[in-house]
PDB file of C-alpha atoms and ligand atoms in Angstrom:
ATOM      1  CA  UNK P   1    -192.650 -74.233  71.963  1.00  0.00           C
ATOM      2  CA  UNK P   2    -190.477 -76.286  74.093  1.00  0.00           C
ATOM      3  CA  UNK P   3    -190.378 -80.118  73.220  1.00  0.00           C
ATOM      4  CA  UNK P   4    -189.373 -82.373  76.057  1.00  0.00           C
ATOM      5  CA  UNK P   5    -188.253 -86.243  75.798  1.00  0.00           C
ATOM      6  CA  UNK P   6    -191.128 -88.146  77.546  1.00  0.00           C
ATOM      7  CA  UNK P   7    -189.115 -91.554  77.893  1.00  0.00           C
ATOM      8  CA  UNK P   8    -185.405 -92.301  78.637  1.00  0.00           C
ATOM      9  CA  UNK P   9    -182.145 -91.866  76.742  1.00  0.00           C
ATOM     10  CA  UNK P  10    -180.875 -95.042  77.031  1.00  0.00           C
ATOM     11  CA  UNK P  11    -177.233 -95.009  76.090  1.00  0.00           C
ATOM     12  CA  UNK P  12    -175.161 -98.187  74.309  1.00  0.00           C
ATOM     13  CA  UNK P  13    -171.985 -99.097  76.176  1.00  0.00           C
ATOM     14  CA  UNK P  14    -170.193 -96.391  78.510  1.00  0.00           C
ATOM     15  CA  UNK P  15    -167.367 -94.822  76.733  1.00  0.00           C
ATOM     16  CA  UNK P  16    -166.104 -91.500  76.815  1.00  0.00           C
ATOM     17  CA  UNK P  17    -168.629 -89.526  74.943  1.00  0.00           C
ATOM     18  CA  UNK P  18    -171.464 -91.723  76.133  1.00  0.00           C
ATOM     19  CA  UNK P  19    -170.310 -90.853  79.884  1.00  0.00           C
ATOM     20  CA  UNK P  20    -170.495 -87.192  78.950  1.00  0.00           C
ATOM     21  CA  UNK P  21    -174.232 -87.576  77.209  1.00  0.00           C
ATOM     22  CA  UNK P  22    -174.942 -89.432  80.735  1.00  0.00           C
ATOM     23  CA  UNK P  23    -173.617 -86.629  82.996  1.00  0.00           C
ATOM     24  CA  UNK P  24    -175.620 -83.797  80.669  1.00  0.00           C
ATOM     25  CA  UNK P  25    -178.807 -85.905  81.167  1.00  0.00           C
ATOM     26  CA  UNK P  26    -178.243 -86.361  84.823  1.00  0.00           C
ATOM     27  CA  UNK P  27    -177.887 -82.323  85.026  1.00  0.00           C
ATOM     28  CA  UNK P  28    -180.989 -81.790  83.329  1.00  0.00           C
ATOM     29  CA  UNK P  29    -183.199 -84.576  85.138  1.00  0.00           C
ATOM     30  CA  UNK P  30    -183.448 -86.356  81.658  1.00  0.00           C
ATOM     31  CA  UNK P  31    -184.021 -90.251  82.815  1.00  0.00           C
ATOM     32  CA  UNK P  32    -180.992 -92.186  81.408  1.00  0.00           C
ATOM     33  CA  UNK P  33    -179.069 -95.665  81.404  1.00  0.00           C
ATOM     34  CA  UNK P  34    -175.389 -95.947  80.316  1.00  0.00           C
ATOM     35  CA  UNK P  35    -175.324 -99.561  79.719  1.00  0.00           C
ATOM     36  CA  UNK P  36    -171.779-101.120  78.979  1.00  0.00           C
ATOM     37  CA  UNK P  37    -171.000-104.256  77.563  1.00  0.00           C
ATOM     38  CA  UNK P  38    -169.494-105.572  80.598  1.00  0.00           C
ATOM     39  CA  UNK P  39    -170.173-104.154  84.036  1.00  0.00           C
ATOM     40  CA  UNK P  40    -166.610-103.166  85.013  1.00  0.00           C
ATOM     41  CA  UNK P  41    -166.606-100.826  82.239  1.00  0.00           C
ATOM     42  CA  UNK P  42    -169.630 -98.756  83.803  1.00  0.00           C
ATOM     43  CA  UNK P  43    -168.419 -95.208  84.179  1.00  0.00           C
ATOM     44  CA  UNK P  44    -169.214 -94.009  87.483  1.00  0.00           C
ATOM     45  CA  UNK P  45    -167.582 -90.331  88.100  1.00  0.00           C
ATOM     46  CA  UNK P  46    -167.210 -88.010  85.625  1.00  0.00           C
ATOM     47  CA  UNK P  47    -165.320 -84.714  86.314  1.00  0.00           C
ATOM     48  CA  UNK P  48    -166.542 -81.727  84.355  1.00  0.00           C
ATOM     49  CA  UNK P  49    -164.854 -78.926  82.605  1.00  0.00           C
ATOM     50  CA  UNK P  50    -164.815 -77.005  85.441  1.00  0.00           C
ATOM     51  CA  UNK P  51    -163.284 -79.713  88.028  1.00  0.00           C
ATOM     52  CA  UNK P  52    -166.636 -80.811  89.575  1.00  0.00           C
ATOM     53  CA  UNK P  53    -167.067 -84.275  90.396  1.00  0.00           C
ATOM     54  CA  UNK P  54    -170.273 -85.660  89.385  1.00  0.00           C
ATOM     55  CA  UNK P  55    -171.462 -88.809  90.539  1.00  0.00           C
ATOM     56  CA  UNK P  56    -173.641 -90.895  88.082  1.00  0.00           C
ATOM     57  CA  UNK P  57    -175.974 -92.186  90.399  1.00  0.00           C
ATOM     58  CA  UNK P  58    -179.052 -91.694  88.724  1.00  0.00           C
ATOM     59  CA  UNK P  59    -178.043 -94.536  86.155  1.00  0.00           C
ATOM     60  CA  UNK P  60    -180.986 -96.882  85.176  1.00  0.00           C
ATOM     61  CA  UNK P  61    -180.501-100.334  84.701  1.00  0.00           C
ATOM     62  CA  UNK P  62    -180.727-101.127  80.534  1.00  0.00           C
ATOM     63  CA  UNK P  63    -184.424-100.913  78.950  1.00  0.00           C
ATOM     64  CA  UNK P  64    -185.840-104.302  78.057  1.00  0.00           C
ATOM     65  CA  UNK P  65    -187.430-102.212  74.847  1.00  0.00           C
ATOM     66  CA  UNK P  66    -187.649 -98.701  73.982  1.00  0.00           C
ATOM     67  CA  UNK P  67    -190.711 -97.038  72.596  1.00  0.00           C
ATOM     68  CA  UNK P  68    -191.175 -93.985  70.174  1.00  0.00           C
ATOM     69  CA  UNK P  69    -190.810 -91.478  73.163  1.00  0.00           C
ATOM     70  CA  UNK P  70    -187.413 -92.678  73.983  1.00  0.00           C
ATOM     71  CA  UNK P  71    -184.321 -92.402  72.582  1.00  0.00           C
ATOM     72  CA  UNK P  72    -181.130 -94.688  71.653  1.00  0.00           C
ATOM     73  CA  UNK P  73    -177.895 -93.116  71.553  1.00  0.00           C
ATOM     74  CA  UNK P  74    -175.160 -94.978  70.112  1.00  0.00           C
ATOM     75  CA  UNK P  75    -171.727 -93.439  71.025  1.00  0.00           C
ATOM     76  CA  UNK P  76    -169.830 -96.020  69.653  1.00  0.00           C
ATOM     77  CA  UNK P  77    -167.200 -96.345  66.911  1.00  0.00           C
ATOM     78  CA  UNK P  78    -167.967 -97.244  63.145  1.00  0.00           C
ATOM     79  CA  UNK P  79    -166.793-100.892  63.753  1.00  0.00           C
ATOM     80  CA  UNK P  80    -168.845-101.630  66.911  1.00  0.00           C
ATOM     81  CA  UNK P  81    -172.099-100.146  65.533  1.00  0.00           C
ATOM     82  CA  UNK P  82    -173.204-103.338  63.379  1.00  0.00           C
ATOM     83  CA  UNK P  83    -173.113-105.621  66.125  1.00  0.00           C
ATOM     84  CA  UNK P  84    -175.024-102.957  68.464  1.00  0.00           C
ATOM     85  CA  UNK P  85    -177.476-102.255  65.925  1.00  0.00           C
ATOM     86  CA  UNK P  86    -178.270-106.073  65.567  1.00  0.00           C
ATOM     87  CA  UNK P  87    -178.487-106.619  69.358  1.00  0.00           C
ATOM     88  CA  UNK P  88    -181.218-103.581  69.516  1.00  0.00           C
ATOM     89  CA  UNK P  89    -183.444-104.035  66.387  1.00  0.00           C
ATOM     90  CA  UNK P  90    -186.190-106.461  67.857  1.00  0.00           C
ATOM     91  CA  UNK P  91    -186.122-104.033  71.010  1.00  0.00           C
ATOM     92  CA  UNK P  92    -186.999-100.928  69.441  1.00  0.00           C
ATOM     93  CA  UNK P  93    -190.441 -99.607  67.965  1.00  0.00           C
ATOM     94  CA  UNK P  94    -190.487 -98.521  64.585  1.00  0.00           C
ATOM     95  CA  UNK P  95    -190.332 -95.061  65.834  1.00  0.00           C
ATOM     96  CA  UNK P  96    -187.770 -94.807  68.232  1.00  0.00           C
ATOM     97  CA  UNK P  97    -185.398 -92.439  67.446  1.00  0.00           C
ATOM     98  CA  UNK P  98    -181.622 -93.268  67.085  1.00  0.00           C
ATOM     99  CA  UNK P  99    -178.795 -91.186  67.887  1.00  0.00           C
ATOM    100  CA  UNK P 100    -175.135 -91.942  65.914  1.00  0.00           C
ATOM    101  CA  UNK P 101    -172.214 -89.948  67.244  1.00  0.00           C
ATOM    102  CA  UNK P 102    -168.934 -91.105  66.288  1.00  0.00           C
ATOM    103  CA  UNK P 103    -165.756 -89.933  64.062  1.00  0.00           C
ATOM    104  CA  UNK P 104    -165.627 -91.311  60.447  1.00  0.00           C
ATOM    105  CA  UNK P 105    -167.702 -92.419  57.970  1.00  0.00           C
ATOM    106  CA  UNK P 106    -169.841 -95.466  57.500  1.00  0.00           C
ATOM    107  CA  UNK P 107    -171.845 -96.001  60.672  1.00  0.00           C
ATOM    108  CA  UNK P 108    -175.210 -94.966  59.035  1.00  0.00           C
ATOM    109  CA  UNK P 109    -174.456 -97.928  56.271  1.00  0.00           C
ATOM    110  CA  UNK P 110    -173.751-100.067  59.146  1.00  0.00           C
ATOM    111  CA  UNK P 111    -176.847 -99.639  61.537  1.00  0.00           C
ATOM    112  CA  UNK P 112    -179.110 -99.754  58.346  1.00  0.00           C
ATOM    113  CA  UNK P 113    -178.148-103.455  57.633  1.00  0.00           C
ATOM    114  CA  UNK P 114    -180.684-103.863  60.657  1.00  0.00           C
ATOM    115  CA  UNK P 115    -182.497-100.839  60.839  1.00  0.00           C
ATOM    116  CA  UNK P 116    -183.299-100.029  57.444  1.00  0.00           C
ATOM    117  CA  UNK P 117    -186.190 -97.707  58.479  1.00  0.00           C
ATOM    118  CA  UNK P 118    -185.482 -96.671  61.708  1.00  0.00           C
ATOM    119  CA  UNK P 119    -185.644 -92.978  62.218  1.00  0.00           C
ATOM    120  CA  UNK P 120    -181.700 -92.129  62.853  1.00  0.00           C
ATOM    121  CA  UNK P 121    -180.214 -88.805  63.844  1.00  0.00           C
ATOM    122  CA  UNK P 122    -176.343 -88.105  63.538  1.00  0.00           C
ATOM    123  CA  UNK P 123    -174.068 -85.847  65.644  1.00  0.00           C
ATOM    124  CA  UNK P 124    -170.396 -85.150  65.345  1.00  0.00           C
ATOM    125  CA  UNK P 125    -168.864 -83.669  68.469  1.00  0.00           C
ATOM    126  CA  UNK P 126    -165.729 -81.966  69.091  1.00  0.00           C
ATOM    127  CA  UNK P 127    -165.933 -82.390  73.016  1.00  0.00           C
ATOM    128  CA  UNK P 128    -162.729 -83.567  74.694  1.00  0.00           C
ATOM    129  CA  UNK P 129    -163.758 -86.646  77.294  1.00  0.00           C
ATOM    130  CA  UNK P 130    -161.564 -89.435  78.173  1.00  0.00           C
ATOM    131  CA  UNK P 131    -161.329 -92.360  80.696  1.00  0.00           C
ATOM    132  CA  UNK P 132    -158.405 -92.336  82.577  1.00  0.00           C
ATOM    133  CA  UNK P 133    -160.174 -95.162  84.542  1.00  0.00           C
ATOM    134  CA  UNK P 134    -162.762 -97.758  83.720  1.00  0.00           C
ATOM    135  CA  UNK P 135    -165.142 -96.191  86.379  1.00  0.00           C
ATOM    136  CA  UNK P 136    -164.137 -92.535  85.560  1.00  0.00           C
ATOM    137  CA  UNK P 137    -164.378 -90.217  82.927  1.00  0.00           C
ATOM    138  CA  UNK P 138    -162.845 -86.398  82.218  1.00  0.00           C
ATOM    139  CA  UNK P 139    -164.298 -83.718  80.140  1.00  0.00           C
ATOM    140  CA  UNK P 140    -160.775 -81.945  79.252  1.00  0.00           C
ATOM    141  CA  UNK P 141    -161.807 -80.045  75.867  1.00  0.00           C
ATOM    142  CA  UNK P 142    -165.085 -78.103  75.720  1.00  0.00           C
ATOM    143  CA  UNK P 143    -166.150 -78.352  72.219  1.00  0.00           C
ATOM    144  CA  UNK P 144    -169.421 -78.235  70.563  1.00  0.00           C
ATOM    145  CA  UNK P 145    -171.806 -80.544  69.072  1.00  0.00           C
ATOM    146  CA  UNK P 146    -173.434 -80.158  65.172  1.00  0.00           C
ATOM    147  CA  UNK P 147    -176.665 -82.353  64.878  1.00  0.00           C
ATOM    148  CA  UNK P 148    -178.720 -83.508  61.990  1.00  0.00           C
ATOM    149  CA  UNK P 149    -181.247 -85.959  60.553  1.00  0.00           C
ATOM    150  CA  UNK P 150    -179.851 -89.018  58.588  1.00  0.00           C
ATOM    151  CA  UNK P 151    -180.235 -88.201  54.911  1.00  0.00           C
ATOM    152  CA  UNK P 152    -181.891 -91.686  53.940  1.00  0.00           C
ATOM    153  CA  UNK P 153    -184.617 -91.363  57.059  1.00  0.00           C
ATOM    154  CA  UNK P 154    -188.130 -92.215  55.443  1.00  0.00           C
ATOM    155  CA  UNK P 155    -190.624 -90.480  57.541  1.00  0.00           C
ATOM    156  CA  UNK P 156    -189.628 -86.843  58.357  1.00  0.00           C
ATOM    157  CA  UNK P 157    -190.998 -86.107  61.614  1.00  0.00           C
ATOM    158  CA  UNK P 158    -190.498 -82.502  62.813  1.00  0.00           C
ATOM    159  CA  UNK P 159    -191.634 -82.674  66.115  1.00  0.00           C
ATOM    160  CA  UNK P 160    -189.570 -85.946  66.773  1.00  0.00           C
ATOM    161  CA  UNK P 161    -186.775 -83.791  65.367  1.00  0.00           C
ATOM    162  CA  UNK P 162    -187.452 -80.972  67.675  1.00  0.00           C
ATOM    163  CA  UNK P 163    -187.606 -83.124  70.836  1.00  0.00           C
ATOM    164  CA  UNK P 164    -184.198 -85.385  69.823  1.00  0.00           C
ATOM    165  CA  UNK P 165    -182.380 -81.900  69.242  1.00  0.00           C
ATOM    166  CA  UNK P 166    -183.409 -80.405  72.645  1.00  0.00           C
ATOM    167  CA  UNK P 167    -182.632 -83.786  74.205  1.00  0.00           C
ATOM    168  CA  UNK P 168    -178.886 -83.243  72.819  1.00  0.00           C
ATOM    169  CA  UNK P 169    -178.657 -79.864  73.658  1.00  0.00           C
ATOM    170  CA  UNK P 170    -178.861 -80.204  77.034  1.00  0.00           C
ATOM    171  CA  UNK P 171    -176.662 -83.196  77.351  1.00  0.00           C
ATOM    172  CA  UNK P 172    -173.863 -82.151  75.289  1.00  0.00           C
ATOM    173  CA  UNK P 173    -174.076 -78.544  74.773  1.00  0.00           C
ATOM    174  CA  UNK P 174    -173.741 -76.169  72.713  1.00  0.00           C
ATOM    175  CA  UNK P 175    -175.535 -78.040  69.579  1.00  0.00           C
ATOM    176  CA  UNK P 176    -176.254 -76.588  66.488  1.00  0.00           C
ATOM    177  CA  UNK P 177    -178.548 -77.971  63.800  1.00  0.00           C
ATOM    178  CA  UNK P 178    -176.984 -78.568  60.376  1.00  0.00           C
ATOM    179  CA  UNK P 179    -179.374 -79.285  57.261  1.00  0.00           C
ATOM    180  CA  UNK P 180    -176.611 -80.975  55.717  1.00  0.00           C
ATOM    181  CA  UNK P 181    -175.560 -83.541  58.289  1.00  0.00           C
ATOM    182  CA  UNK P 182    -173.250 -85.336  55.763  1.00  0.00           C
ATOM    183  CA  UNK P 183    -171.411 -82.354  54.657  1.00  0.00           C
ATOM    184  CA  UNK P 184    -170.762 -81.449  58.727  1.00  0.00           C
ATOM    185  CA  UNK P 185    -169.370 -85.303  59.080  1.00  0.00           C
ATOM    186  CA  UNK P 186    -166.942 -84.635  56.012  1.00  0.00           C
ATOM    187  CA  UNK P 187    -165.711 -81.819  57.676  1.00  0.00           C
ATOM    188  CA  UNK P 188    -164.946 -83.141  60.723  1.00  0.00           C
ATOM    189  CA  UNK P 189    -163.599 -86.149  58.812  1.00  0.00           C
ATOM    190  CA  UNK P 190    -160.808 -83.881  57.353  1.00  0.00           C
ATOM    191  CA  UNK P 191    -159.853 -82.746  61.150  1.00  0.00           C
ATOM    192  CA  UNK P 192    -159.814 -86.611  62.194  1.00  0.00           C
ATOM    193  CA  UNK P 193    -157.958 -87.834  58.608  1.00  0.00           C
ATOM    194  CA  UNK P 194    -154.882 -85.282  59.833  1.00  0.00           C
ATOM    195  CA  UNK P 195    -155.000 -84.844  63.848  1.00  0.00           C
ATOM    196  CA  UNK P 196    -155.560 -88.504  64.511  1.00  0.00           C
ATOM    197  CA  UNK P 197    -152.854 -90.546  62.709  1.00  0.00           C
ATOM    198  CA  UNK P 198    -150.655 -87.604  63.356  1.00  0.00           C
ATOM    199  CA  UNK P 199    -150.724 -87.369  66.918  1.00  0.00           C
ATOM    200  CA  UNK P 200    -150.708 -90.904  67.325  1.00  0.00           C
ATOM    201  CA  UNK P 201    -147.812 -91.442  64.720  1.00  0.00           C
ATOM    202  CA  UNK P 202    -145.422 -88.712  66.414  1.00  0.00           C
ATOM    203  CA  UNK P 203    -146.795 -89.541  69.995  1.00  0.00           C
ATOM    204  CA  UNK P 204    -147.848 -85.759  70.528  1.00  0.00           C
ATOM    205  CA  UNK P 205    -150.753 -83.883  71.538  1.00  0.00           C
ATOM    206  CA  UNK P 206    -152.780 -82.273  69.323  1.00  0.00           C
ATOM    207  CA  UNK P 207    -151.263 -78.847  69.826  1.00  0.00           C
ATOM    208  CA  UNK P 208    -148.105 -79.852  68.459  1.00  0.00           C
ATOM    209  CA  UNK P 209    -149.258 -80.200  64.940  1.00  0.00           C
ATOM    210  CA  UNK P 210    -149.282 -76.534  65.176  1.00  0.00           C
ATOM    211  CA  UNK P 211    -145.324 -76.863  64.691  1.00  0.00           C
ATOM    212  CA  UNK P 212    -143.693 -75.816  61.421  1.00  0.00           C
ATOM    213  CA  UNK P 213    -142.584 -79.273  60.666  1.00  0.00           C
ATOM    214  CA  UNK P 214    -146.141 -80.701  60.327  1.00  0.00           C
ATOM    215  CA  UNK P 215    -147.483 -78.093  57.591  1.00  0.00           C
ATOM    216  CA  UNK P 216    -146.364 -79.810  54.310  1.00  0.00           C
ATOM    217  CA  UNK P 217    -148.366 -83.021  55.463  1.00  0.00           C
ATOM    218  CA  UNK P 218    -151.305 -81.289  56.763  1.00  0.00           C
ATOM    219  CA  UNK P 219    -151.493 -78.931  53.389  1.00  0.00           C
ATOM    220  CA  UNK P 220    -151.041 -82.026  51.263  1.00  0.00           C
ATOM    221  CA  UNK P 221    -154.149 -83.933  53.588  1.00  0.00           C
ATOM    222  CA  UNK P 222    -156.500 -81.141  52.854  1.00  0.00           C
ATOM    223  CA  UNK P 223    -155.525 -80.725  49.040  1.00  0.00           C
ATOM    224  CA  UNK P 224    -156.254 -84.615  48.775  1.00  0.00           C
ATOM    225  CA  UNK P 225    -159.393 -83.987  50.768  1.00  0.00           C
ATOM    226  CA  UNK P 226    -160.399 -81.198  48.606  1.00  0.00           C
ATOM    227  CA  UNK P 227    -160.282 -83.007  46.057  1.00  0.00           C
ATOM    228  CA  UNK P 228    -162.401 -85.980  47.104  1.00  0.00           C
ATOM    229  CA  UNK P 229    -164.937 -83.900  48.632  1.00  0.00           C
ATOM    230  CA  UNK P 230    -165.525 -82.073  45.362  1.00  0.00           C
ATOM    231  CA  UNK P 231    -166.100 -85.781  43.672  1.00  0.00           C
ATOM    232  CA  UNK P 232    -169.044 -85.891  46.216  1.00  0.00           C
ATOM    233  CA  UNK P 233    -170.189 -82.408  45.249  1.00  0.00           C
ATOM    234  CA  UNK P 234    -168.636 -80.277  47.916  1.00  0.00           C
ATOM    235  CA  UNK P 235    -166.624 -77.645  47.214  1.00  0.00           C
ATOM    236  CA  UNK P 236    -164.101 -76.438  49.554  1.00  0.00           C
ATOM    237  CA  UNK P 237    -160.790 -74.755  49.158  1.00  0.00           C
ATOM    238  CA  UNK P 238    -158.018 -76.573  50.630  1.00  0.00           C
ATOM    239  CA  UNK P 239    -156.950 -73.812  52.584  1.00  0.00           C
ATOM    240  CA  UNK P 240    -160.506 -73.419  54.081  1.00  0.00           C
ATOM    241  CA  UNK P 241    -159.990 -76.790  55.086  1.00  0.00           C
ATOM    242  CA  UNK P 242    -156.526 -76.142  56.396  1.00  0.00           C
ATOM    243  CA  UNK P 243    -158.043 -73.367  58.356  1.00  0.00           C
ATOM    244  CA  UNK P 244    -160.346 -75.475  59.843  1.00  0.00           C
ATOM    245  CA  UNK P 245    -158.132 -78.325  60.990  1.00  0.00           C
ATOM    246  CA  UNK P 246    -155.876 -75.547  62.468  1.00  0.00           C
ATOM    247  CA  UNK P 247    -158.722 -73.909  64.296  1.00  0.00           C
ATOM    248  CA  UNK P 248    -159.318 -77.715  66.058  1.00  0.00           C
ATOM    249  CA  UNK P 249    -155.652 -78.063  66.681  1.00  0.00           C
ATOM    250  CA  UNK P 250    -155.513 -74.859  68.582  1.00  0.00           C
ATOM    251  CA  UNK P 251    -158.910 -75.401  70.096  1.00  0.00           C
ATOM    252  CA  UNK P 252    -157.786 -78.810  71.663  1.00  0.00           C
ATOM    253  CA  UNK P 253    -154.168 -78.285  72.042  1.00  0.00           C
ATOM    254  CA  UNK P 254    -153.497 -79.885  75.524  1.00  0.00           C
ATOM    255  CA  UNK P 255    -155.644 -82.871  74.345  1.00  0.00           C
ATOM    256  CA  UNK P 256    -154.384 -86.086  73.102  1.00  0.00           C
ATOM    257  CA  UNK P 257    -156.197 -87.399  70.202  1.00  0.00           C
ATOM    258  CA  UNK P 258    -158.731 -90.416  70.648  1.00  0.00           C
ATOM    259  CA  UNK P 259    -156.809 -92.272  68.134  1.00  0.00           C
ATOM    260  CA  UNK P 260    -153.344 -91.482  70.591  1.00  0.00           C
ATOM    261  CA  UNK P 261    -155.371 -92.759  73.432  1.00  0.00           C
ATOM    262  CA  UNK P 262    -156.864 -96.011  71.890  1.00  0.00           C
ATOM    263  CA  UNK P 263    -153.026 -96.875  70.668  1.00  0.00           C
ATOM    264  CA  UNK P 264    -151.839 -96.028  74.243  1.00  0.00           C
ATOM    265  CA  UNK P 265    -154.921 -98.212  75.423  1.00  0.00           C
ATOM    266  CA  UNK P 266    -153.883-101.049  72.850  1.00  0.00           C
ATOM    267  CA  UNK P 267    -157.682-100.606  71.699  1.00  0.00           C
ATOM    268  CA  UNK P 268    -158.526-100.931  67.826  1.00  0.00           C
ATOM    269  CA  UNK P 269    -158.551 -97.514  66.548  1.00  0.00           C
ATOM    270  CA  UNK P 270    -160.906 -95.588  64.367  1.00  0.00           C
ATOM    271  CA  UNK P 271    -158.831 -95.631  61.125  1.00  0.00           C
ATOM    272  CA  UNK P 272    -160.501 -97.698  58.850  1.00  0.00           C
ATOM    273  CA  UNK P 273    -163.399 -95.200  59.275  1.00  0.00           C
ATOM    274  CA  UNK P 274    -161.348 -92.233  58.943  1.00  0.00           C
ATOM    275  CA  UNK P 275    -158.126 -92.452  56.574  1.00  0.00           C
ATOM    276  CA  UNK P 276    -159.432 -96.046  55.424  1.00  0.00           C
ATOM    277  CA  UNK P 277    -162.493 -94.749  54.380  1.00  0.00           C
ATOM    278  CA  UNK P 278    -160.956 -91.950  52.606  1.00  0.00           C
ATOM    279  CA  UNK P 279    -158.711 -94.458  50.473  1.00  0.00           C
ATOM    280  CA  UNK P 280    -161.447 -96.659  49.693  1.00  0.00           C
ATOM    281  CA  UNK P 281    -163.344 -93.966  48.378  1.00  0.00           C
ATOM    282  CA  UNK P 282    -160.736 -92.270  46.431  1.00  0.00           C
ATOM    283  CA  UNK P 283    -159.785 -95.287  44.773  1.00  0.00           C
ATOM    284  CA  UNK P 284    -163.510 -95.868  43.360  1.00  0.00           C
ATOM    285  CA  UNK P 285    -163.064 -92.211  42.181  1.00  0.00           C
ATOM    286  CA  UNK P 286    -159.540 -92.437  40.632  1.00  0.00           C
ATOM    287  CA  UNK P 287    -158.479 -89.620  43.234  1.00  0.00           C
ATOM    288  CA  UNK P 288    -154.898 -89.527  44.502  1.00  0.00           C
ATOM    289  CA  UNK P 289    -154.787 -89.538  48.367  1.00  0.00           C
ATOM    290  CA  UNK P 290    -151.111 -90.908  48.892  1.00  0.00           C
ATOM    291  CA  UNK P 291    -150.682 -89.282  52.108  1.00  0.00           C
ATOM    292  CA  UNK P 292    -154.149 -90.593  53.611  1.00  0.00           C
ATOM    293  CA  UNK P 293    -152.741 -94.017  52.196  1.00  0.00           C
ATOM    294  CA  UNK P 294    -149.328 -93.600  53.831  1.00  0.00           C
ATOM    295  CA  UNK P 295    -150.923 -92.413  57.597  1.00  0.00           C
ATOM    296  CA  UNK P 296    -153.290 -95.698  57.099  1.00  0.00           C
ATOM    297  CA  UNK P 297    -150.899 -98.077  56.822  1.00  0.00           C
ATOM    298  CA  UNK P 298    -148.621 -96.656  59.295  1.00  0.00           C
ATOM    299  CA  UNK P 299    -151.497 -96.872  61.865  1.00  0.00           C
ATOM    300  CA  UNK P 300    -152.398-100.200  60.719  1.00  0.00           C
ATOM    301  CA  UNK P 301    -148.938-101.433  61.155  1.00  0.00           C
ATOM    302  CA  UNK P 302    -148.765 -99.737  64.751  1.00  0.00           C
ATOM    303  CA  UNK P 303    -152.285-101.635  65.878  1.00  0.00           C
ATOM    304  CA  UNK P 304    -151.005-105.063  64.214  1.00  0.00           C
ATOM    305  CA  UNK P 305    -148.116-104.774  66.597  1.00  0.00           C
ATOM    306  CA  UNK P 306    -150.381-105.186  69.601  1.00  0.00           C
ATOM    307  CA  UNK P 307    -153.612-107.037  68.464  1.00  0.00           C
TER     308      UNK P 307
HETATM  309  O1  KPL O 401    -162.035 -85.804  67.203  1.00  0.00           O
HETATM  310  C1  KPL O 401    -161.244 -85.492  67.802  1.00  0.00           C
HETATM  311  C2  KPL O 401    -160.456 -86.936  68.184  1.00  0.00           C
HETATM  312  O2  KPL O 401    -159.747 -86.904  68.815  1.00  0.00           O
HETATM  313  O3  KPL O 401    -160.983 -88.143  67.966  1.00  0.00           O
HETATM  314  C3  KPL O 401    -160.348 -84.361  67.599  1.00  0.00           C
HETATM  315  C4  KPL O 401    -161.243 -82.990  67.075  1.00  0.00           C
HETATM  316  C5  KPL O 401    -159.443 -84.925  66.780  1.00  0.00           C
HETATM  317  C6  KPL O 401    -160.090 -83.801  69.145  1.00  0.00           C
HETATM  318  O4  KPL O 401    -159.021 -84.455  69.522  1.00  0.00           O
END
């Protein structure tokens, strides 16, 4: 049976991934609203992966409040989530589903400070999208999306899960449901812990990380991640993690990572939620993650130079 969203997809912000979701909604005739913090940041056009230009003409104005048949999508960085959750907390029905899409960890905890009992869903995507200008987005890398339910949801609602899954499947295809989204987020964390800081520090596209000179560092990070994940109850061989990282390096070879773009545009990066999170967790467990710690410090220095 097919389940349809009866309401709208309300997207918070107008970043690259939010714009891709808006374009997917428009193509599928799903009512949506893309709501940037400042009007000049609103994405108006998206160039699809196949090169078609799409005008985001169906964009509704931001909803005053959202009911149980709407979907609130927060494709924001972890450090932006707490504020956004605070702003929306009084405008949501207790059953309005909220979807988080971000790199790194700690987003769910930030959102829970203001929305402790909200039904939350999480997704991680490897689509490459960037905004060459404030009004324009480009879908430059065709990836995939993994989707699941937050592990701490109180009322499990299979019908809602289906509806959110089908909606996001249309907007960010292809989407796979994962019964343990936290594990999928950890695996993506490994990819981001390698690709994002290294491409930023060396000022290279993702594909350059296939070069011989980067392999010892990548191997070392994967060993650190395997040890940390093991302490969280997830058993992955370092080599398997390294294979996965390599797969993403090859699949996104031409792309510049999101951290590379953030640094280029002098924006705050996701380093705290990626390598910063890793260092913090490892400290609690007494696990050595010195390569992650070095990358963290170096990116923090780069950020400090312009912020
Ligand atoms: O998620 C990404 C990012 O850039 O943030 C990867 C998968 C590394 C692709 O660039």
